[in-house]
Amino acid sequence: MTVPTGEAVVKVEGLRKRFGALEVLRDIDMEVDRGEVVVIFGRSGSGKSTLLRCINFLEDPTEGSIEVAGIRMEGGHRTRRKREQIRKLRLHAGMVFQQFNLFPHMTALQNVMEGPVTVKGMKPDTIRPMAVAILEKVGLGDKADQYPIRLSGGQQQRVAIARALAMEPDVMLFDEPTSALDPELIGEVLTVMKSLATDMHMTMMVVTHEMGFAREVANRLCFFHDGVILEQGTPDELFDNTRNPETRRFLDAVL
Amino acid sequence: MSNETRPEGVGESRLPRAYDAEVPRGSVFLLLAAWVLLAEGALILVFLPVLTFTAETDIPAGDIASFGTFGIVCLVAGGLLYMRWAWTWWVALGATAATLAWLISDRGLTSWAEVYASGLFAAAVVILLVLGRRAAGRPEAMALASARIPFRVKLTAVWIAIFLMIALFLALVDLDTAWIKENYEYIAGGLLFTIFLAIGAIILAVVLALLGALGRLSKNPVAYGVSGFYTSFFRGTPLIVQLFLIYNALPQIGQNLERISLINILTLTAFQAGVIGLGFNYGAYMTEIFRAGIQSVGHGQAEAADALGMSYAQRMRRVVLPQATRVIIPPTGNEFIAMMKDTALVGFLGVELARAELFRRANLVGNQDLRRLESLIVAAAMYWALTAVFTYFQSRLERRMSKGYVRGEVRQVTGQKRFQFLPGHAGGGGGGAGGVVITGEGEDTETEGML
């Protein structure tokens, strides 16, 4: 477990997200400090994934504001100027998807280099050593020249983590990173995520149901229910001493 | 499989050795004899009517009847060889001899070439029958022999038979070969324009199709509406009307407005009008191909690109289009081949003789000398050869791209190539087709190459 610094990297204020008549997020306020690991859990449909997707504007918030690394964006309709701002904001937030979403026509190394080269305009030769180092960090130094199709699910997800890390983000957003994996492959991904938290002191927001990981790594747990944060606190507070019957029921079901 | 099962038989036979012992040596020859006999019978029956009409003097009805009878006898004899009676062998020999004897007797044949041809047939049958004597009356042996002949060899034989028949037909209908030799070069001169026309139009079509597809996928009402209008108009009107509109009707705008400069601008050569008309028309059809190809790239890919901070252009160029290309290229190849044939429509435009394309040239000389059969057969053969060549390259290209599915492991990728065509989770649609190609590879390669 790492010690948060007290400097907020992500600030969410009054966030609402509606899909038509359905209100998925109802007035969310949240701050994540640099170096903090926040685990978000809750039932399917409770809005936890939508929160992550709103933070890097894969979904446009209906109302409220999002601030990532000092770039503040209001919700509402997307304009041309806002689009540029969104791209700047995304440079500070790395995203890891449930379905990995690696680029299948590129090798693992090319996947990792793609962001820095295409988006940041860095020279491939400059970035290559760093990309190789990141791949080695996630334990895939020997798979650099493999195409995703030849990698296992766990390996693909580790490449996806490396791809997000290569952009040197201020916060990493994990959207159910292990849900699509076979049980025996989950461990290797969690190990990598753990080392991000403990070795690199990476700020992380993780939507997951891996409660072992949450207890071991998270500084804070947020329980989402019907579009609001019903309860939050340290792992000890939530796992062992929750008063909220809804939280209790959910934890009993998954633990 | 143990080592001693078939130490030297690997290359020649797929059957286990146990069967080899039971198959008499000559069964393959007997099989071939049956095929030749059947082919001969079919040939006679097919060309009996042709011969009847093309002979310089009227053939007596009795001769026609007996010629037909011999055709039937050949068919029956060939068929009988497949039966389990040994005497069928003698029937086949007898039928061959009788047919030959009758054909050679000067009444039955019209030229020495035909005497040679039928003599060759008969000699081949007799030799094959003699070589296959031991297998006579053994249908199972012939079935086994048939199974030993690779499919592509049989296929080649069928194609050769078809071409022989066509050649025979053309020989019988008295084509003016001297005329063909004389005018061949002039007609072939149009090939260059046909190819340039098709290539120019396909380049224009690809550009338009890409823009059209992006428009169809856009949320911008202008882009969506314009591309919708474009595809609707060019798919909704006949290509020949579009070509005439562009070539014949456009200059009239200048005339109506009485502007010489406008007339000059809008007066196009047949070649220009052809490239524009074909390009716009095929671009409209290919818009749908491109749209489907782009849509086949999963939504997750676009999200991953977005999450990295890519712009729309970067996302398209680096992530979506490279993956869509794999889906787009095969049907685009089809469109190109179809377009190559539609260049013939451009032959209806224009008066410049020196720059006419293939079909127009064939028509010109054919009409002038009243050699339409010759000229159009030459033109058709050239179009056919052209499309055959491009079909061959297309199938090679497709195979190369589907090989990307399995090659990842076999060939160590160097990392120098930026794009490698590999399947995505998203582009799963192509997976099935790729699998088919891979399993059939050993035989497909040769077959397609031959065609």
XYZ file of C-alpha atoms in Angstrom:
706
model
C 0.000 0.000 0.000
C 1.314 3.391 -0.971
C 0.959 6.709 0.683
C -1.091 9.301 -1.215
C 0.509 12.701 -1.491
C -2.568 14.818 -1.002
C -2.321 16.424 -4.442
C -5.453 15.661 -6.464
C -4.860 14.214 -9.944
C -8.490 13.540 -10.759
C -11.325 15.765 -9.595
C -14.911 14.887 -10.392
C -17.582 17.407 -9.426
C -21.317 17.055 -9.734
C -20.992 14.452 -12.482
C -24.216 13.291 -14.058
C -24.578 10.988 -17.033
C -27.857 10.236 -18.715
C -28.487 7.771 -21.531
C -31.858 8.998 -22.718
C -34.220 8.665 -19.774
C -31.821 6.440 -17.853
C -29.635 8.287 -15.370
C -26.548 6.157 -14.915
C -24.526 8.546 -12.764
C -26.249 10.789 -10.282
C -24.195 13.635 -8.914
C -20.822 12.040 -8.331
C -18.124 13.960 -6.444
C -14.764 12.343 -6.190
C -11.094 13.175 -5.849
C -8.156 10.903 -6.460
C -4.785 11.957 -5.097
C -1.460 11.360 -6.785
C -0.239 7.876 -5.941
C -3.616 6.768 -4.671
C -5.162 3.476 -5.736
C -8.948 3.585 -5.774
C -10.908 0.403 -6.363
C -14.458 0.889 -7.579
C -16.902 -1.951 -7.255
C -20.608 -2.540 -7.375
C -23.291 -4.377 -9.278
C -23.384 -4.494 -13.027
C -25.190 -1.386 -14.214
C -24.341 0.637 -11.124
C -22.383 3.138 -13.218
C -18.807 2.278 -12.250
C -17.571 1.712 -15.808
C -19.414 4.812 -16.993
C -17.544 6.870 -14.411
C -14.186 5.732 -15.810
C -15.344 6.340 -19.371
C -16.519 9.819 -18.448
C -13.165 10.670 -16.906
C -11.381 10.356 -20.253
C -14.464 11.409 -22.213
C -15.121 8.145 -24.020
C -18.561 9.140 -22.802
C -19.507 12.808 -22.628
C -20.758 13.704 -19.148
C -24.226 15.210 -19.233
C -23.456 17.610 -16.410
C -20.643 18.390 -14.033
C -16.945 18.823 -14.477
C -13.913 16.583 -14.792
C -10.385 17.650 -14.029
C -7.396 15.481 -14.871
C -3.882 16.738 -14.140
C -5.067 20.320 -14.035
C -7.059 20.179 -17.280
C -10.601 21.037 -16.411
C -13.492 20.137 -18.687
C -17.173 20.843 -18.285
C -19.792 18.302 -19.298
C -22.446 18.869 -21.900
C -22.339 19.099 -25.658
C -19.078 18.478 -27.439
C -17.724 21.378 -29.477
C -14.737 21.615 -31.776
C -12.647 23.481 -29.239
C -13.609 21.006 -26.572
C -12.512 18.128 -28.774
C -8.959 19.472 -28.772
C -9.109 19.858 -24.997
C -10.363 16.306 -24.634
C -7.386 14.998 -26.608
C -5.045 16.925 -24.305
C -6.805 15.521 -21.252
C -6.556 11.979 -22.589
C -2.771 12.264 -22.755
C -2.832 12.296 -18.950
C -5.198 9.344 -18.487
C -4.208 5.878 -19.644
C -7.029 3.412 -20.169
C -7.035 -0.380 -19.976
C -10.102 -2.100 -21.360
C -11.880 -5.277 -20.423
C -11.438 -6.605 -23.979
C -7.776 -5.437 -24.238
C -8.419 -3.775 -27.634
C -4.863 -4.228 -28.821
C -4.226 -3.220 -32.413
C -4.153 -6.630 -34.136
C -2.117 -5.463 -37.127
C 0.798 -4.354 -34.963
C 3.274 -6.339 -32.905
C 3.343 -5.972 -29.145
C 6.202 -3.499 -29.440
C 4.455 -1.524 -32.183
C 1.339 -1.381 -30.027
C 3.353 0.111 -27.187
C 5.147 2.573 -29.479
C 2.029 3.625 -31.353
C 0.854 6.265 -28.873
C 4.166 8.074 -28.365
C 4.999 7.969 -32.094
C 1.635 8.893 -33.601
C 0.155 11.088 -30.904
C 3.206 12.683 -29.332
C 5.186 12.717 -32.569
C 8.259 11.086 -31.045
C 10.826 9.361 -33.251
C 10.508 5.554 -33.248
C 14.217 5.179 -32.579
C 13.961 7.467 -29.565
C 11.008 5.703 -28.046
C 11.973 2.095 -28.818
C 14.323 1.536 -25.824
C 11.688 2.893 -23.470
C 8.967 0.755 -25.056
C 11.118 -2.351 -24.745
C 11.797 -1.469 -21.117
C 8.082 -1.142 -20.413
C 7.386 -4.485 -22.068
C 10.101 -6.016 -19.900
C 8.509 -4.439 -16.879
C 5.230 -6.222 -17.602
C 7.211 -9.413 -18.182
C 6.885 -9.577 -21.958
C 10.328 -8.532 -23.165
C 10.562 -11.738 -25.194
C 7.187 -11.184 -26.888
C 7.995 -7.783 -28.366
C 7.796 -9.005 -31.979
C 4.694 -11.134 -31.544
C 1.327 -10.163 -32.931
C -1.541 -10.087 -30.425
C -3.160 -13.162 -31.996
C -0.202 -15.210 -30.785
C -0.476 -13.980 -27.201
C -2.641 -15.350 -24.410
C -5.360 -13.161 -22.925
C -3.220 -12.362 -19.916
C -0.282 -11.436 -22.112
C -2.489 -9.275 -24.301
C -3.790 -7.410 -21.292
C -0.248 -6.831 -20.070
C 0.664 -5.409 -23.482
C -2.402 -3.185 -23.211
C -1.164 -1.961 -19.828
C 2.261 -1.316 -21.337
C 0.655 0.582 -24.209
C -1.147 2.866 -21.765
C 1.998 3.280 -19.622
C 4.061 4.334 -22.634
C 2.089 7.579 -22.755
C 3.371 8.350 -19.237
C -0.088 9.131 -17.893
C -0.827 10.778 -14.576
C -3.600 8.316 -13.842
C -4.343 4.831 -15.098
C -7.977 3.822 -15.551
C -8.656 0.086 -15.425
C -12.083 -0.958 -16.671
C -12.585 -4.520 -15.412
C -9.125 -5.554 -16.636
C -9.436 -9.199 -15.629
C -13.098 -9.924 -16.353
C -12.464 -11.343 -19.832
C -9.616 -13.577 -18.690
C -9.506 -17.258 -17.901
C -9.087 -17.751 -14.132
C -5.502 -18.985 -14.383
C -4.455 -15.851 -16.312
C -5.880 -13.311 -13.876
C -2.947 -13.550 -11.475
C -0.303 -12.364 -13.933
C -2.284 -9.226 -14.764
C -2.975 -8.435 -11.105
C 0.714 -8.900 -10.320
C 1.624 -6.307 -12.936
C -1.008 -3.922 -11.594
C 0.254 -4.440 -8.083
C 3.792 -3.585 -9.102
C 2.520 -0.419 -10.791
C 1.097 0.675 -7.477
C 3.957 -0.357 -5.223
C 7.009 0.261 -7.455
C 5.894 3.154 -9.635
C 3.423 4.751 -7.227
C 1.043 5.075 -10.157
C -2.280 6.753 -9.513
C -4.906 4.162 -10.388
C -8.666 3.904 -10.612
C -9.634 0.273 -10.918
C -13.086 -1.114 -11.605
C -12.816 -4.729 -10.538
C -14.367 -7.485 -8.496
C -10.997 -8.916 -7.477
C -11.438 -8.242 -3.795
C -8.119 -9.846 -2.852
C -6.391 -7.268 -5.022
C -8.522 -4.522 -3.505
C -7.661 -5.485 0.052
C -3.969 -5.753 -0.686
C -3.364 -2.736 -2.927
C -6.199 -0.221 -2.641
C -5.995 2.878 -0.494
C -9.676 3.433 -0.853
C -12.720 1.449 -1.924
C -15.809 2.978 -3.490
C -19.038 1.036 -3.549
C -21.280 2.136 -6.399
C -24.991 1.594 -6.231
C -27.604 2.983 -8.612
C -25.367 5.747 -9.908
C -24.130 7.071 -6.583
C -21.190 6.269 -4.332
C -23.051 4.564 -1.555
C -20.068 4.034 0.665
C -16.328 4.540 0.563
C -13.406 3.945 2.852
C -10.261 1.937 3.420
C -10.381 -1.803 2.741
C -10.497 -2.485 6.451
C -13.427 -0.172 6.979
C -15.483 -1.642 4.164
C -14.583 -5.281 4.317
C -14.787 -5.738 8.034
C -16.881 -2.962 9.476
C -19.440 -1.853 6.939
C -22.754 -0.749 8.384
C -24.484 -0.406 5.065
C -26.688 -3.459 4.383
C -26.376 -3.000 0.595
C -22.574 -3.052 0.768
C -22.672 -5.970 3.156
C -24.925 -7.956 0.840
C -22.716 -7.310 -2.190
C -19.508 -8.172 -0.363
C -21.058 -11.353 0.981
C -21.927 -12.310 -2.566
C -18.479 -11.735 -4.070
C -16.147 -12.667 -1.239
C 2.412 -43.945 -38.935
C 5.277 -46.408 -38.948
C 8.257 -45.998 -41.213
C 7.825 -49.171 -43.230
C 4.226 -48.571 -44.285
C 5.087 -46.674 -47.429
C 8.752 -45.931 -47.777
C 8.839 -44.896 -51.431
C 5.183 -44.531 -52.277
C 4.721 -41.154 -50.608
C 4.957 -39.019 -53.662
C 2.935 -41.083 -56.087
C 0.017 -42.572 -54.242
C -2.224 -41.729 -51.353
C -3.539 -45.264 -51.059
C -2.111 -47.695 -48.550
C 0.016 -50.463 -50.004
C -2.506 -53.191 -49.305
C -4.696 -51.828 -52.073
C -1.811 -51.498 -54.512
C -1.392 -55.251 -54.588
C -4.951 -55.756 -55.791
C -4.880 -53.120 -58.497
C -3.722 -54.597 -61.831
C -1.037 -52.582 -63.555
C -3.110 -51.548 -66.509
C -6.168 -50.226 -64.742
C -5.100 -46.619 -65.235
C -4.734 -47.209 -68.966
C -8.072 -48.911 -69.219
C -9.577 -45.967 -67.386
C -7.956 -43.544 -69.821
C -9.189 -45.674 -72.728
C -12.719 -45.407 -71.377
C -12.361 -41.640 -71.053
C -11.050 -41.210 -74.580
C -13.830 -43.382 -75.971
C -16.455 -41.421 -74.084
C -14.911 -38.147 -75.230
C -14.823 -39.373 -78.824
C -18.468 -40.402 -78.694
C -19.442 -37.064 -77.213
C -17.397 -35.210 -79.827
C -19.046 -37.063 -82.683
C -22.543 -36.429 -81.349
C -21.848 -32.772 -80.635
C -20.297 -32.074 -84.011
C -22.586 -34.152 -86.127
C -24.989 -31.213 -86.545
C -22.131 -28.756 -87.118
C -20.606 -31.028 -89.701
C -23.959 -31.480 -91.399
C -24.301 -27.758 -91.933
C -20.717 -26.905 -92.778
C -19.876 -29.639 -95.289
C -19.400 -28.251 -98.784
C -21.603 -30.894 -100.340
C -24.725 -32.239 -98.734
C -24.084 -35.321 -96.656
C -26.519 -38.146 -97.396
C -29.005 -38.859 -94.622
C -27.733 -42.422 -94.357
C -24.234 -41.202 -93.588
C -25.510 -38.856 -90.931
C -27.379 -41.732 -89.351
C -24.414 -44.081 -89.368
C -22.076 -41.340 -88.089
C -24.455 -40.753 -85.214
C -24.629 -44.478 -84.603
C -20.858 -44.660 -84.317
C -20.948 -41.832 -81.803
C -23.410 -43.798 -79.719
C -21.356 -46.977 -80.118
C -18.272 -45.157 -78.795
C -20.212 -43.867 -75.812
C -21.601 -47.313 -75.038
C -18.225 -49.000 -75.466
C -16.590 -46.468 -73.168
C -19.304 -46.959 -70.597
C -19.152 -50.729 -70.828
C -15.467 -50.695 -69.861
C -16.618 -49.745 -66.387
C -18.687 -52.975 -66.133
C -17.529 -56.195 -64.568
C -17.463 -58.294 -67.759
C -14.214 -59.044 -69.517
C -15.762 -59.094 -73.010
C -16.426 -55.369 -72.857
C -12.778 -54.959 -73.739
C -13.367 -56.597 -77.124
C -16.428 -54.431 -77.697
C -14.353 -51.309 -77.122
C -11.642 -52.501 -79.494
C -14.226 -53.386 -82.095
C -16.037 -50.077 -81.782
C -12.780 -48.177 -82.227
C -11.800 -50.109 -85.278
C -15.233 -49.791 -86.872
C -15.466 -46.060 -86.227
C -12.028 -45.458 -87.631
C -12.705 -47.562 -90.679
C -15.897 -45.733 -91.419
C -14.374 -42.282 -90.856
C -11.454 -43.035 -93.126
C -13.594 -44.266 -95.948
C -13.695 -41.051 -97.991
C -17.418 -40.562 -97.666
C -17.395 -39.865 -93.959
C -14.746 -37.190 -93.782
C -14.403 -33.752 -95.304
C -10.694 -33.060 -94.876
C -7.364 -34.713 -94.222
C -7.086 -32.920 -90.912
C -10.062 -34.848 -89.700
C -8.553 -38.112 -90.896
C -5.450 -37.386 -88.853
C -7.507 -36.403 -85.830
C -9.659 -39.486 -85.862
C -6.655 -41.684 -86.597
C -4.927 -40.231 -83.563
C -7.969 -40.911 -81.415
C -8.234 -44.487 -82.597
C -4.520 -45.166 -82.184
C -4.624 -43.751 -78.650
C -7.606 -45.908 -77.738
C -6.038 -49.071 -79.142
C -2.743 -48.494 -77.319
C -4.520 -47.719 -74.055
C -6.758 -50.754 -74.415
C -3.806 -53.043 -74.988
C -1.932 -51.610 -72.019
C -5.020 -51.944 -69.867
C -5.892 -55.482 -70.935
C -5.271 -56.990 -67.503
C -7.777 -54.735 -65.816
C -10.632 -55.559 -68.181
C -13.806 -56.437 -66.287
C -12.483 -55.052 -62.997
C -14.581 -51.980 -62.199
C -13.199 -51.740 -58.635
C -9.677 -51.591 -60.042
C -10.693 -48.713 -62.276
C -12.299 -46.898 -59.361
C -9.086 -47.247 -57.383
C -7.082 -46.080 -60.375
C -9.377 -43.102 -60.701
C -8.844 -42.234 -57.052
C -5.097 -42.170 -57.681
C -5.328 -39.472 -60.315
C -5.184 -36.087 -58.602
C -8.206 -33.864 -58.963
C -6.269 -31.126 -60.686
C -5.056 -33.524 -63.380
C -8.652 -34.471 -64.121
C -9.602 -30.812 -64.083
C -6.808 -30.009 -66.539
C -8.096 -32.765 -68.794
C -11.592 -31.297 -68.705
C -10.302 -27.840 -69.616
C -8.207 -29.265 -72.429
C -11.250 -31.141 -73.728
C -13.329 -27.960 -73.648
C -10.677 -25.993 -75.506
C -10.258 -28.785 -78.061
C -13.971 -28.695 -78.727
C -13.915 -24.929 -79.135
C -10.929 -25.175 -81.443
C -12.661 -27.853 -83.490
C -15.796 -25.766 -83.647
C -13.887 -22.708 -84.797
C -12.074 -24.793 -87.397
C -15.357 -26.138 -88.731
C -17.089 -22.775 -89.049
C -14.399 -21.542 -91.442
C -13.035 -18.574 -89.584
C -11.025 -16.217 -91.753
C -7.696 -16.779 -90.024
C -5.853 -14.666 -92.557
C -8.093 -11.736 -91.684
C -7.498 -12.321 -87.987
C -3.744 -12.323 -88.527
C -4.025 -9.089 -90.477
C -6.196 -7.201 -88.003
C -5.052 -8.773 -84.777
C -2.472 -6.118 -84.085
C -4.852 -3.245 -84.653
C -7.428 -4.680 -82.246
C -4.763 -5.524 -79.673
C -3.662 -1.889 -79.853
C -6.853 -1.115 -77.932
C -5.688 -3.238 -74.992
C -3.440 -0.474 -73.772
C -6.308 2.013 -73.684
C -8.555 -0.538 -72.028
C -5.998 -1.135 -69.298
C -5.259 2.561 -68.792
C -8.960 3.287 -68.725
C -9.585 0.617 -66.101
C -6.617 1.642 -63.955
C -7.461 5.343 -64.132
C -11.077 4.630 -63.275
C -10.270 2.287 -60.387
C -7.969 4.881 -58.815
C -10.724 7.476 -59.043
C -13.245 4.927 -57.757
C -11.119 4.017 -54.716
C -10.704 7.664 -53.758
C -14.423 8.331 -54.182
C -15.382 5.140 -52.372
C -13.185 6.038 -49.410
C -14.661 9.537 -49.206
C -18.160 8.141 -49.747
C -17.733 5.544 -47.011
C -16.377 8.084 -44.536
C -19.336 10.291 -45.435
C -21.800 7.467 -44.897
C -20.265 6.831 -41.485
C -20.122 10.506 -40.557
C -22.416 12.256 -38.133
C -22.048 15.421 -40.192
C -25.337 15.913 -42.100
C -23.589 17.532 -45.081
C -21.075 14.717 -45.494
C -23.761 12.093 -44.949
C -26.190 13.744 -47.342
C -23.676 14.376 -50.113
C -22.358 10.821 -50.044
C -25.926 9.516 -49.892
C -26.859 11.540 -52.961
C -23.716 10.404 -54.757
C -24.269 6.689 -54.212
C -27.983 6.932 -54.885
C -27.569 8.715 -58.236
C -24.700 6.664 -59.599
C -26.176 3.358 -58.511
C -29.627 4.376 -59.631
C -28.862 5.237 -63.257
C -27.402 3.042 -66.002
C -23.682 3.345 -66.566
C -24.178 3.888 -70.295
C -26.508 6.821 -69.581
C -23.926 8.328 -67.246
C -21.224 7.953 -69.881
C -23.349 9.636 -72.545
C -24.299 12.373 -70.090
C -20.685 13.137 -69.378
C -19.442 12.819 -72.947
C -22.309 13.971 -75.148
C -24.551 16.097 -72.955
C -22.196 18.156 -70.791
C -20.889 20.420 -73.608
C -24.457 21.497 -74.240
C -24.385 23.426 -70.969
C -21.744 25.646 -72.546
C -23.793 26.014 -75.707
C -26.921 26.914 -73.795
C -25.062 29.569 -71.871
C -23.159 30.639 -75.013
C -19.765 30.512 -73.401
C -17.053 29.147 -75.667
C -14.680 28.641 -72.753
C -17.268 26.530 -70.945
C -17.835 24.436 -74.052
C -14.111 23.825 -74.293
C -13.844 22.821 -70.669
C -16.827 20.516 -70.785
C -15.869 18.833 -74.042
C -14.005 15.767 -72.930
C -12.193 13.094 -74.878
C -13.756 9.667 -74.830
C -10.922 8.528 -72.600
C -11.483 11.286 -70.040
C -15.226 10.775 -70.068
C -14.693 7.028 -69.665
C -12.392 7.403 -66.654
C -14.778 9.854 -65.004
C -17.936 7.865 -65.757
C -16.533 4.479 -64.767
C -14.765 5.954 -61.743
C -17.872 7.669 -60.393
C -20.116 4.696 -61.097
C -17.862 2.058 -59.564
C -16.927 4.426 -56.740
C -20.591 4.507 -55.789
C -20.789 0.724 -55.632
C -17.496 0.454 -53.817
C -18.655 2.975 -51.225
C -20.697 0.175 -49.692
C -17.708 -2.183 -49.748
C -15.531 0.394 -48.019
C -18.230 1.249 -45.518
C -18.670 -2.415 -44.593
C -14.911 -2.854 -44.360
C -14.534 0.094 -42.014
C -17.480 -1.054 -39.927
C -16.004 -4.526 -39.643
C -13.258 -3.030 -37.480
C -14.549 -3.345 -33.950
C -15.703 -0.406 -31.883
C -13.102 -1.246 -29.281
C -10.343 -0.409 -31.740
C -11.638 3.120 -32.194
C -11.996 3.508 -28.423
C -8.469 2.287 -27.834
C -7.206 4.807 -30.401
C -9.278 7.563 -28.793
C -8.024 6.681 -25.339
C -4.449 7.129 -26.576
C -5.425 10.655 -27.590
C -5.477 10.092 -31.343
C -7.310 12.484 -33.623
C -9.926 11.262 -36.107
C -7.392 11.309 -38.932
C -4.770 9.464 -36.892
C -7.286 6.908 -35.760
C -8.397 6.237 -39.331
C -4.911 6.175 -40.810
C -3.129 4.170 -38.151
C -5.794 1.907 -36.673
C -9.032 1.563 -38.621
C -8.077 1.680 -42.300
C -5.141 -0.757 -42.064
C -7.516 -3.319 -40.566
C -10.344 -2.484 -42.941
C -8.039 -2.961 -45.932
C -7.883 -6.685 -45.335
C -11.641 -6.881 -45.706
C -11.847 -4.378 -48.553
C -9.244 -5.679 -50.977
C -10.874 -8.926 -52.210
C -14.217 -7.374 -53.264
C -12.379 -4.363 -54.683
C -10.451 -6.758 -56.892
C -13.747 -8.164 -58.110
C -14.977 -4.679 -58.914
C -11.801 -3.959 -60.827
C -12.252 -7.056 -62.955
C -15.879 -6.185 -63.578
C -14.861 -2.661 -64.511
C -12.275 -3.919 -66.966
C -15.114 -5.485 -68.921
C -17.323 -2.429 -68.641
C -14.654 -0.348 -70.352
C -16.207 -1.795 -73.514
C -19.086 0.641 -73.003
C -16.662 3.494 -73.582
C -16.390 2.132 -77.111
C -19.731 3.768 -77.806
C -18.210 7.184 -77.186
C -15.986 9.172 -79.430
C -14.704 9.212 -82.947
C -10.946 9.223 -82.498
C -9.781 6.092 -84.257
C -6.199 6.213 -83.094
C -7.205 6.177 -79.417
C -10.095 3.755 -79.519
C -10.243 0.973 -76.979
C -10.484 -2.739 -77.624
C -14.179 -3.219 -78.311
C -14.482 -0.165 -80.548
C -11.549 -1.283 -82.652
C -12.976 -4.784 -83.006
C -16.294 -3.317 -84.059
C -14.721 -0.926 -86.531
C -12.678 -3.447 -88.472
C -15.271 -6.165 -88.056
C -18.056 -4.090 -89.541
C -15.900 -2.667 -92.270
C -14.777 -6.063 -93.592
C -17.909 -7.956 -92.576
C -15.820 -10.133 -90.284
C -17.852 -9.676 -87.121
C -17.462 -13.212 -85.824
C -13.697 -13.062 -86.157
C -13.306 -9.572 -84.742
C -15.570 -10.154 -81.760
C -14.060 -13.522 -80.947
C -10.651 -11.840 -80.913
C -11.988 -9.057 -78.686
C -13.693 -11.494 -76.322
C -10.555 -13.601 -76.091
C -8.519 -10.523 -75.208
C -10.912 -9.376 -72.498
C -10.936 -12.898 -71.176
C -7.166 -13.147 -71.119
C -6.973 -9.777 -69.395
C -9.422 -10.714 -66.650
C -7.837 -14.144 -66.275
C -4.477 -12.528 -65.615
C -5.942 -10.142 -63.047
C -8.024 -12.874 -61.425
C -4.843 -14.850 -60.992
C -3.090 -11.941 -59.308
C -6.134 -11.272 -57.189
C -6.307 -14.834 -55.920
C -2.614 -14.678 -55.110
C -3.118 -11.437 -53.218
C -6.035 -12.871 -51.283
C -4.089 -15.964 -50.420
C -1.184 -13.905 -49.238
C -3.437 -11.869 -47.007
C -5.221 -14.846 -45.518
C -1.867 -16.449 -44.845
C -1.337 -13.683 -42.324
C -3.621 -15.702 -40.103
C -1.174 -18.512 -39.633
C 2.130 -17.016 -40.536
C 2.726 -15.008 -37.398
C 4.497 -17.905 -35.805
C 6.177 -19.479 -38.796
C 7.944 -16.426 -40.135
C 9.780 -14.379 -37.584
C 8.512 -10.892 -38.060
C 11.316 -8.399 -38.290
C 9.415 -5.350 -37.212
C 10.497 -3.451 -40.313
C 7.079 -3.717 -41.873
C 4.599 -1.455 -40.230
C 1.510 -3.241 -41.413
C 0.978 -6.937 -41.261
C -2.397 -8.304 -42.094
C -3.512 -10.251 -39.119
C -6.958 -10.892 -37.796
C -8.440 -8.776 -35.103
C -10.903 -9.960 -32.535
C -13.143 -7.600 -34.350
C -12.520 -8.666 -37.928
C -13.629 -12.186 -37.103
C -15.806 -12.281 -40.201
C -12.840 -13.051 -42.389
C -11.709 -15.867 -40.167
C -13.827 -18.558 -41.728
C -12.788 -17.765 -45.240
C -9.163 -17.672 -44.215
C -9.496 -21.110 -42.689
C -10.893 -22.557 -45.885
C -8.004 -21.278 -47.909
C -5.524 -22.687 -45.482
C -6.937 -26.196 -45.359
C -7.236 -26.505 -49.109
C -3.852 -25.009 -49.749
C -1.987 -27.958 -51.226
C -4.386 -28.419 -54.061
C -5.866 -24.951 -54.408
C -2.541 -23.399 -55.204
C -2.029 -25.428 -58.340
C -5.615 -25.375 -59.505
C -6.011 -21.641 -59.368
C -2.625 -21.146 -60.911
C -3.657 -23.253 -63.868
C -6.952 -21.489 -64.397
